[in-house]
Amino acid sequence: MHRFGSLIKAVLLQVHSIAGLVLALLLSLIALTGVIMSFEDEIVDHLNAGIMQVAPRTTPALLPDELVTRLNAVPDAGKVAGITLSSDPSAAAYIRFARDGQGTRPSSFYLDPYDGRVLGVPRGEDFFATVRRLHRWLLIPGDAKGWGRQITGVAAMGLIVMLISGLVLRWPRRASSVKMWLKPNLGLSGRGLHRSLHAVIGTWVLPIYLVMTLTGLWYSFDWYKDGVVWLLSRPHVAAAKIQLKQSSGRAEPAQPVGFDRAWSTLLREESGGFAKAQLMLPPGPGTVMRVRSWPKDSTLESMRDEFRIDAVTGQVISVERYADKTLGEKAITSVLDIHRGTVLGWPGKLAFMVAAAMMPLFAITGVLLYLSRRKLRRPAQPPLGRLVPGE
């Protein structure tokens, strides 16, 4: 039995080492770009504080379609894809544009909701958009439709393999000793210190890395996403999502659609008030608009109600109330907040950021351990004099 256990550990060590060597640079890149985006919202809000606010007025704000009409008079303005409006009378309207023929999305605008005046282009938005594309798709052409998302997904699965194999390999004889698990031996040097740092810090961040990878796979593989929806949603909710996904690809006659009808419907549906609302035009020729609404007491981006409204008739096609979701369905809605640690507040975001920043440490110490292990296994060279014939 002891020999069998040693064989298993030897195999796991090879798997752990090979996966680490192959994925070290890629995982470090993904982790460091995640670090950059950890406090993206706070950074962008700080950079654009001057254009996100307006002086409140007694006159009513313009309707969405009127804002878009006035924006169309701006030179080089793109095709509007969505608009975000707030119930705060001092908040600016936010306009997001659709991608052009080359797949490039023009910079967004902030508008004065009372007169449609352009307040400015948000600083930092294009930078973080590039970092996000690098994090999710490695800047490979096609973005979500390219090969980048599969590559990052394979890297995430490789990290899961390394986490599990690493845990088995370092399992101490005194497994109940907290000190053995969590305290690195800083008195060591060389290979011993590298091994201690690699193993102990790996134990610290293992739960966070598992959460990151399991939620990150959501953005890489459709089969994984569909499986999570099937597992965590109520049957009728999962069936409705699948039906909606299938119907979204059907071509419908092109009709001119605007925001006003859906906006009026939203005001009627959310008569109790809301903090902000996001209206997104259909990406294709359909007329069904997706509308998101955040209540005034929401603390997370995922705490929102979602509507699908026919932009021509104003008819409500479907409603998803956050308060009506089960715990599993709330988890599905909160995948991004869980992935970033936001569900735990700013301490959670900070912990996830620090854990991600440690990924290069594992790459470096892992490579050093691999090289030192090969050096130890290398047979000693015979004395030079013994190689001379006749001696």
CSV table of C-alpha atoms in Angstrom, one decimal:
chain,number,residue,atom,x,y,z
A,1,MET,CA,0.0,0.0,0.0
A,2,HIS,CA,2.9,2.4,0.8
A,3,ARG,CA,4.5,1.6,-2.5
A,4,PHE,CA,1.2,2.3,-4.3
A,5,GLY,CA,0.8,5.6,-2.5
A,6,SER,CA,4.3,6.6,-3.5
A,7,LEU,CA,3.5,5.8,-7.1
A,8,ILE,CA,0.4,7.9,-7.0
A,9,LYS,CA,2.3,10.8,-5.6
A,10,ALA,CA,5.1,10.5,-8.2
A,11,VAL,CA,2.5,10.6,-11.0
A,12,LEU,CA,0.7,13.6,-9.4
A,13,LEU,CA,4.1,15.4,-9.1
A,14,GLN,CA,4.7,14.9,-12.8
A,15,VAL,CA,1.3,16.1,-13.7
A,16,HIS,CA,1.6,19.1,-11.3
A,17,SER,CA,5.0,20.0,-12.7
A,18,ILE,CA,4.1,19.7,-16.4
A,19,ALA,CA,0.9,21.6,-16.0
A,20,GLY,CA,2.7,24.4,-14.1
A,21,LEU,CA,5.5,24.7,-16.6
A,22,VAL,CA,3.1,24.8,-19.5
A,23,LEU,CA,0.6,27.3,-18.0
A,24,ALA,CA,2.8,29.4,-15.7
A,25,LEU,CA,3.1,32.4,-18.0
A,26,LEU,CA,-0.5,32.3,-19.2
A,27,LEU,CA,-1.9,32.0,-15.7
A,28,SER,CA,0.3,34.8,-14.5
A,29,LEU,CA,-0.9,37.1,-17.3
A,30,ILE,CA,-4.6,36.3,-16.6
A,31,ALA,CA,-4.1,36.8,-12.8
A,32,LEU,CA,-2.2,40.2,-13.2
A,33,THR,CA,-4.9,41.5,-15.6
A,34,GLY,CA,-7.4,40.5,-13.0
A,35,VAL,CA,-5.5,42.5,-10.4
A,36,ILE,CA,-5.6,45.6,-12.6
A,37,MET,CA,-9.4,45.3,-12.9
A,38,SER,CA,-10.1,44.6,-9.2
A,39,PHE,CA,-11.1,48.1,-8.3
A,40,GLU,CA,-12.0,49.2,-11.9
A,41,ASP,CA,-15.3,50.7,-10.8
A,42,GLU,CA,-13.8,52.9,-8.1
A,43,ILE,CA,-11.0,54.1,-10.3
A,44,VAL,CA,-13.2,55.0,-13.3
A,45,ASP,CA,-15.7,56.8,-11.0
A,46,HIS,CA,-12.9,58.8,-9.5
A,47,LEU,CA,-11.4,59.7,-12.9
A,48,ASN,CA,-14.7,60.8,-14.2
A,49,ALA,CA,-16.3,62.5,-11.2
A,50,GLY,CA,-16.4,65.8,-13.1
A,51,ILE,CA,-18.5,64.5,-16.0
A,52,MET,CA,-20.8,62.0,-14.2
A,53,GLN,CA,-22.7,64.8,-12.3
A,54,VAL,CA,-24.8,67.7,-13.4
A,55,ALA,CA,-26.6,70.6,-11.6
A,56,PRO,CA,-30.2,69.5,-10.8
A,57,ARG,CA,-32.9,71.5,-12.5
A,58,THR,CA,-36.6,72.1,-12.1
A,59,THR,CA,-37.3,71.2,-15.7
A,60,PRO,CA,-38.0,67.6,-16.5
A,61,ALA,CA,-35.2,65.5,-18.0
A,62,LEU,CA,-35.4,64.6,-21.7
A,63,LEU,CA,-36.9,61.3,-22.8
A,64,PRO,CA,-34.3,58.7,-24.0
A,65,ASP,CA,-35.1,59.0,-27.7
A,66,GLU,CA,-34.7,62.8,-27.6
A,67,LEU,CA,-31.3,62.4,-26.0
A,68,VAL,CA,-30.3,60.0,-28.8
A,69,THR,CA,-31.7,62.5,-31.4
A,70,ARG,CA,-29.6,65.3,-30.1
A,71,LEU,CA,-26.5,63.0,-29.8
A,72,ASN,CA,-26.9,62.1,-33.5
A,73,ALA,CA,-26.0,65.7,-34.3
A,74,VAL,CA,-22.6,65.2,-32.8
A,75,PRO,CA,-19.9,64.5,-35.5
A,76,ASP,CA,-18.6,60.9,-35.7
A,77,ALA,CA,-21.1,59.7,-33.1
A,78,GLY,CA,-21.7,56.0,-33.5
A,79,LYS,CA,-24.8,53.9,-33.4
A,80,VAL,CA,-26.3,53.9,-30.0
A,81,ALA,CA,-26.6,50.5,-28.4
A,82,GLY,CA,-27.7,51.3,-24.9
A,83,ILE,CA,-28.5,54.1,-22.5
A,84,THR,CA,-28.3,54.2,-18.7
A,85,LEU,CA,-30.5,56.6,-16.8
A,86,SER,CA,-30.6,57.4,-13.1
A,87,SER,CA,-33.4,58.5,-10.7
A,88,ASP,CA,-30.8,60.9,-9.1
A,89,PRO,CA,-31.5,64.3,-10.6
A,90,SER,CA,-27.8,65.2,-10.5
A,91,ALA,CA,-26.6,62.1,-12.4
A,92,ALA,CA,-25.6,62.3,-16.0
A,93,ALA,CA,-27.0,59.9,-18.7
A,94,TYR,CA,-24.5,57.3,-20.0
A,95,ILE,CA,-24.6,56.3,-23.7
A,96,ARG,CA,-22.9,53.1,-25.0
A,97,PHE,CA,-22.4,52.6,-28.7
A,98,ALA,CA,-22.6,49.4,-30.9
A,99,ARG,CA,-19.5,47.9,-32.5
A,100,ASP,CA,-18.8,49.2,-36.0
A,101,GLY,CA,-18.0,47.0,-39.1
A,102,GLN,CA,-14.5,46.3,-38.0
A,103,GLY,CA,-15.7,45.1,-34.6
A,104,THR,CA,-14.5,48.2,-32.7
A,105,ARG,CA,-16.7,49.9,-30.2
A,106,PRO,CA,-16.6,53.7,-30.1
A,107,SER,CA,-15.9,55.4,-26.8
A,108,SER,CA,-19.0,56.0,-24.6
A,109,PHE,CA,-20.4,59.4,-23.8
A,110,TYR,CA,-21.8,61.1,-20.7
A,111,LEU,CA,-24.7,63.4,-21.5
A,112,ASP,CA,-26.5,66.1,-19.6
A,113,PRO,CA,-30.0,64.6,-19.2
A,114,TYR,CA,-31.7,68.0,-19.4
A,115,ASP,CA,-30.4,69.3,-22.7
A,116,GLY,CA,-28.5,66.4,-24.3
A,117,ARG,CA,-25.2,68.2,-24.1
A,118,VAL,CA,-22.1,65.9,-24.3
A,119,LEU,CA,-20.2,66.2,-21.1
A,120,GLY,CA,-17.3,64.1,-22.1
A,121,VAL,CA,-15.8,60.7,-22.9
A,122,PRO,CA,-15.1,58.6,-19.7
A,123,ARG,CA,-11.4,58.4,-19.0
A,124,GLY,CA,-10.0,55.0,-18.3
A,125,GLU,CA,-12.8,53.1,-20.0
A,126,ASP,CA,-10.9,52.1,-23.2
A,127,PHE,CA,-7.9,51.1,-21.1
A,128,PHE,CA,-9.9,48.7,-18.9
A,129,ALA,CA,-11.8,47.4,-21.9
A,130,THR,CA,-8.5,46.4,-23.5
A,131,VAL,CA,-7.3,44.8,-20.2
A,132,ARG,CA,-10.6,42.9,-20.0
A,133,ARG,CA,-10.2,41.6,-23.5
A,134,LEU,CA,-6.7,40.5,-22.6
A,135,HIS,CA,-8.0,38.8,-19.4
A,136,ARG,CA,-10.8,37.0,-21.0
A,137,TRP,CA,-9.8,36.4,-24.6
A,138,LEU,CA,-6.0,37.2,-24.7
A,139,LEU,CA,-6.7,39.8,-27.4
A,140,ILE,CA,-7.2,37.1,-29.9
A,141,PRO,CA,-9.4,38.2,-32.8
A,142,GLY,CA,-13.1,37.4,-32.5
A,143,ASP,CA,-13.2,38.1,-28.7
A,144,ALA,CA,-16.0,35.9,-27.2
A,145,LYS,CA,-16.4,34.2,-30.6
A,146,GLY,CA,-12.7,33.5,-31.1
A,147,TRP,CA,-10.4,30.9,-29.6
A,148,GLY,CA,-9.3,33.1,-26.7
A,149,ARG,CA,-12.1,32.1,-24.4
A,150,GLN,CA,-11.4,28.3,-24.9
A,151,ILE,CA,-7.7,28.9,-24.2
A,152,THR,CA,-8.4,30.7,-21.0
A,153,GLY,CA,-10.9,28.0,-20.1
A,154,VAL,CA,-8.3,25.2,-20.6
A,155,ALA,CA,-5.9,27.2,-18.4
A,156,ALA,CA,-8.5,27.5,-15.7
A,157,MET,CA,-9.1,23.7,-15.8
A,158,GLY,CA,-5.3,23.2,-15.6
A,159,LEU,CA,-5.2,25.4,-12.5
A,160,ILE,CA,-7.9,23.2,-10.9
A,161,VAL,CA,-5.7,20.1,-11.6
A,162,MET,CA,-2.7,21.9,-10.1
A,163,LEU,CA,-4.6,22.9,-7.0
A,164,ILE,CA,-6.0,19.4,-6.3
A,165,SER,CA,-2.7,17.7,-7.0
A,166,GLY,CA,-0.7,20.2,-5.0
A,167,LEU,CA,-3.0,19.7,-2.0
A,168,VAL,CA,-2.6,15.9,-2.2
A,169,LEU,CA,1.2,16.3,-2.6
A,170,ARG,CA,1.7,18.5,0.5
A,171,TRP,CA,-0.8,16.6,2.8
A,172,PRO,CA,1.2,16.4,6.0
A,173,ARG,CA,1.4,13.5,8.3
A,174,ARG,CA,0.0,15.7,11.1
A,175,ALA,CA,-3.0,17.0,9.0
A,176,SER,CA,-4.6,18.4,12.2
A,177,SER,CA,-1.7,20.8,12.8
A,178,VAL,CA,-2.7,24.3,11.7
A,179,LYS,CA,0.9,25.4,12.0
A,180,MET,CA,2.0,22.7,9.4
A,181,TRP,CA,-0.6,24.0,7.0
A,182,LEU,CA,-0.4,27.8,7.3
A,183,LYS,CA,3.0,28.8,8.6
A,184,PRO,CA,5.9,29.1,6.2
A,185,ASN,CA,9.4,28.3,7.4
A,186,LEU,CA,11.2,31.5,6.7
A,187,GLY,CA,14.3,30.2,8.4
A,188,LEU,CA,15.1,28.0,5.4
A,189,SER,CA,17.0,28.9,2.3
A,190,GLY,CA,17.3,27.8,-1.3
A,191,ARG,CA,15.1,24.9,-2.3
A,192,GLY,CA,13.6,24.5,1.2
A,193,LEU,CA,12.4,28.1,1.3
A,194,HIS,CA,11.0,27.9,-2.2
A,195,ARG,CA,9.1,24.7,-1.3
A,196,SER,CA,7.8,26.2,1.9
A,197,LEU,CA,6.5,29.4,0.2
A,198,HIS,CA,5.1,27.5,-2.7
A,199,ALA,CA,3.2,25.0,-0.5
A,200,VAL,CA,2.0,27.2,2.4
A,201,ILE,CA,1.0,30.3,0.4
A,202,GLY,CA,-0.7,27.9,-2.0
A,203,THR,CA,-2.8,26.6,0.9
A,204,TRP,CA,-3.8,30.2,1.8
A,205,VAL,CA,-5.1,31.1,-1.6
A,206,LEU,CA,-6.4,27.7,-2.6
A,207,PRO,CA,-10.1,28.5,-1.8
A,208,ILE,CA,-9.9,31.8,-3.6
A,209,TYR,CA,-8.3,30.2,-6.7
A,210,LEU,CA,-11.0,27.5,-6.8
A,211,VAL,CA,-13.7,30.2,-6.7
A,212,MET,CA,-12.0,32.2,-9.4
A,213,THR,CA,-11.5,29.2,-11.7
A,214,LEU,CA,-15.0,27.7,-11.2
A,215,THR,CA,-16.7,31.0,-12.0
A,216,GLY,CA,-14.2,31.9,-14.7
A,217,LEU,CA,-15.2,28.8,-16.6
A,218,TRP,CA,-18.6,30.3,-17.0
A,219,TYR,CA,-17.2,32.7,-19.5
A,220,SER,CA,-15.2,30.1,-21.5
A,221,PHE,CA,-17.6,27.2,-22.2
A,222,ASP,CA,-21.3,27.2,-23.1
A,223,TRP,CA,-21.6,23.6,-22.0
A,224,TYR,CA,-20.4,24.6,-18.5
A,225,LYS,CA,-22.7,27.6,-18.4
A,226,ASP,CA,-25.7,25.5,-19.4
A,227,GLY,CA,-24.8,22.8,-16.9
A,228,VAL,CA,-24.6,25.4,-14.1
A,229,VAL,CA,-28.0,26.9,-15.1
A,230,TRP,CA,-29.5,23.4,-15.1
A,231,LEU,CA,-28.0,22.5,-11.7
A,232,LEU,CA,-28.8,25.7,-9.8
A,233,SER,CA,-32.1,26.9,-11.5
A,234,ARG,CA,-35.6,25.7,-11.0
A,235,PRO,CA,-36.7,23.6,-14.0
A,236,HIS,CA,-39.1,26.1,-15.4
A,237,VAL,CA,-36.5,28.9,-15.1
A,238,ALA,CA,-33.8,26.8,-16.8
A,239,ALA,CA,-36.2,25.9,-19.6
A,240,ALA,CA,-37.2,29.5,-20.1
A,241,LYS,CA,-33.5,30.5,-20.4
A,242,ILE,CA,-32.8,27.8,-23.0
A,243,GLN,CA,-35.9,28.9,-25.0
A,244,LEU,CA,-34.8,32.5,-24.8
A,245,LYS,CA,-31.3,31.6,-26.0
A,246,GLN,CA,-32.7,29.7,-29.0
A,247,SER,CA,-35.2,32.3,-30.0
A,248,SER,CA,-32.6,35.1,-29.8
A,249,GLY,CA,-30.9,33.8,-32.9
A,250,ARG,CA,-34.1,33.9,-35.0
A,251,ALA,CA,-34.3,36.6,-37.6
A,252,GLU,CA,-37.2,39.0,-37.4
A,253,PRO,CA,-38.3,41.8,-39.8
A,254,ALA,CA,-36.3,44.9,-39.2
A,255,GLN,CA,-38.3,47.7,-37.6
A,256,PRO,CA,-37.2,51.1,-36.3
A,257,VAL,CA,-37.1,50.8,-32.6
A,258,GLY,CA,-36.5,53.4,-29.9
A,259,PHE,CA,-36.2,53.7,-26.2
A,260,ASP,CA,-39.3,55.7,-25.2
A,261,ARG,CA,-41.9,52.9,-25.3
A,262,ALA,CA,-39.8,50.5,-23.2
A,263,TRP,CA,-38.9,53.4,-20.8
A,264,SER,CA,-42.5,54.2,-20.2
A,265,THR,CA,-43.2,50.5,-19.6
A,266,LEU,CA,-40.3,50.3,-17.1
A,267,LEU,CA,-41.6,53.4,-15.2
A,268,ARG,CA,-45.0,51.7,-14.9
A,269,GLU,CA,-43.5,48.3,-13.8
A,270,GLU,CA,-41.1,49.9,-11.3
A,271,SER,CA,-43.6,52.3,-9.8
A,272,GLY,CA,-41.8,51.9,-6.4
A,273,GLY,CA,-38.7,53.6,-7.8
A,274,PHE,CA,-35.2,52.5,-8.7
A,275,ALA,CA,-31.7,53.8,-8.5
A,276,LYS,CA,-30.7,53.5,-12.2
A,277,ALA,CA,-31.9,51.7,-15.3
A,278,GLN,CA,-30.1,50.4,-18.3
A,279,LEU,CA,-31.9,50.0,-21.7
A,280,MET,CA,-30.2,48.0,-24.4
A,281,LEU,CA,-31.4,47.9,-28.0
A,282,PRO,CA,-31.6,44.4,-29.6
A,283,PRO,CA,-28.3,43.6,-31.3
A,284,GLY,CA,-30.1,42.1,-34.3
A,285,PRO,CA,-33.2,43.0,-36.3
A,286,GLY,CA,-35.7,42.1,-33.5
A,287,THR,CA,-37.7,44.5,-31.4
A,288,VAL,CA,-37.3,43.0,-27.9
A,289,MET,CA,-35.2,45.2,-25.7
A,290,ARG,CA,-33.4,44.1,-22.6
A,291,VAL,CA,-33.9,46.4,-19.7
A,292,ARG,CA,-32.1,46.2,-16.3
A,293,SER,CA,-33.2,48.0,-13.2
A,294,TRP,CA,-31.3,48.4,-9.9
A,295,PRO,CA,-33.3,49.1,-6.7
A,296,LYS,CA,-32.1,52.0,-4.5
A,297,ASP,CA,-30.9,49.6,-1.7
A,298,SER,CA,-28.8,47.4,-4.1
A,299,THR,CA,-25.2,47.0,-3.0
A,300,LEU,CA,-24.0,44.7,-5.8
A,301,GLU,CA,-24.1,45.0,-9.6
A,302,SER,CA,-25.9,41.7,-9.7
A,303,MET,CA,-28.8,42.8,-7.5
A,304,ARG,CA,-31.0,43.9,-10.3
A,305,ASP,CA,-34.4,43.2,-12.0
A,306,GLU,CA,-34.4,42.2,-15.7
A,307,PHE,CA,-37.1,42.8,-18.2
A,308,ARG,CA,-37.6,42.0,-21.8
A,309,ILE,CA,-39.9,44.5,-23.4
A,310,ASP,CA,-41.1,44.9,-27.0
A,311,ALA,CA,-39.8,48.3,-28.0
A,312,VAL,CA,-42.6,48.8,-30.5
A,313,THR,CA,-45.7,47.8,-28.5
A,314,GLY,CA,-44.3,48.3,-25.0
A,315,GLN,CA,-45.5,44.8,-24.1
A,316,VAL,CA,-43.5,43.0,-21.3
A,317,ILE,CA,-42.2,39.7,-22.7
A,318,SER,CA,-40.6,38.5,-19.5
A,319,VAL,CA,-39.7,39.6,-16.0
A,320,GLU,CA,-36.9,38.4,-13.6
A,321,ARG,CA,-37.2,39.9,-10.2
A,322,TYR,CA,-34.0,39.5,-8.1
A,323,ALA,CA,-36.1,39.1,-4.9
A,324,ASP,CA,-38.0,36.2,-6.4
A,325,LYS,CA,-34.9,34.2,-7.3
A,326,THR,CA,-33.7,31.2,-5.3
A,327,LEU,CA,-30.3,31.1,-3.8
A,328,GLY,CA,-29.0,29.1,-6.7
A,329,GLU,CA,-30.5,31.6,-9.2
A,330,LYS,CA,-29.0,34.5,-7.3
A,331,ALA,CA,-25.6,32.8,-7.5
A,332,ILE,CA,-26.0,32.5,-11.3
A,333,THR,CA,-26.8,36.2,-11.6
A,334,SER,CA,-23.8,37.0,-9.3
A,335,VAL,CA,-21.2,35.0,-11.1
A,336,LEU,CA,-19.1,38.1,-11.9
A,337,ASP,CA,-19.4,39.5,-8.3
A,338,ILE,CA,-18.4,36.1,-7.0
A,339,HIS,CA,-15.5,35.9,-9.4
A,340,ARG,CA,-14.2,39.2,-8.3
A,341,GLY,CA,-14.9,38.7,-4.5
A,342,THR,CA,-17.3,41.6,-4.6
A,343,VAL,CA,-20.0,39.6,-2.8
A,344,LEU,CA,-17.8,40.0,0.4
A,345,GLY,CA,-17.5,43.8,0.0
A,346,TRP,CA,-14.3,45.7,-0.4
A,347,PRO,CA,-12.4,43.3,2.0
A,348,GLY,CA,-13.3,40.4,-0.4
A,349,LYS,CA,-12.2,42.4,-3.5
A,350,LEU,CA,-8.9,43.2,-1.7
A,351,ALA,CA,-8.4,39.5,-0.7
A,352,PHE,CA,-9.1,38.3,-4.3
A,353,MET,CA,-6.7,41.0,-5.7
A,354,VAL,CA,-3.9,40.0,-3.4
A,355,ALA,CA,-4.4,36.3,-4.1
A,356,ALA,CA,-4.3,37.0,-7.9
A,357,ALA,CA,-1.1,39.1,-7.4
A,358,MET,CA,0.6,36.0,-5.9
A,359,MET,CA,0.2,33.9,-9.0
A,360,PRO,CA,3.6,35.0,-10.4
A,361,LEU,CA,5.2,33.9,-7.1
A,362,PHE,CA,3.9,30.3,-7.7
A,363,ALA,CA,5.2,30.4,-11.3
A,364,ILE,CA,8.7,31.5,-10.1
A,365,THR,CA,9.0,29.2,-7.1
A,366,GLY,CA,7.5,26.3,-9.1
A,367,VAL,CA,10.1,26.7,-11.9
A,368,LEU,CA,12.9,26.9,-9.3
A,369,LEU,CA,11.7,23.8,-7.6
A,370,TYR,CA,11.5,22.0,-10.9
A,371,LEU,CA,15.0,23.0,-11.9
A,372,SER,CA,16.5,22.1,-8.5
A,373,ARG,CA,14.8,18.7,-8.6
A,374,ARG,CA,16.3,18.0,-12.0
A,375,LYS,CA,19.7,19.0,-10.7
A,376,LEU,CA,19.4,16.6,-7.8
A,377,ARG,CA,18.4,13.8,-10.1
A,378,ARG,CA,21.3,14.4,-12.5
A,379,PRO,CA,24.0,11.7,-12.1
A,380,ALA,CA,27.3,12.9,-10.7
A,381,GLN,CA,30.0,13.2,-13.3
A,382,PRO,CA,33.0,10.9,-12.9
A,383,PRO,CA,36.4,12.5,-12.1
A,384,LEU,CA,38.0,13.9,-15.2
A,385,GLY,CA,41.1,11.7,-14.9
A,386,ARG,CA,39.1,8.5,-15.1
A,387,LEU,CA,37.9,9.4,-18.6
A,388,VAL,CA,41.5,9.3,-20.0
A,389,PRO,CA,42.2,5.9,-21.7
A,390,GLY,CA,45.0,3.8,-20.3
A,391,GLU,CA,44.9,5.3,-16.9
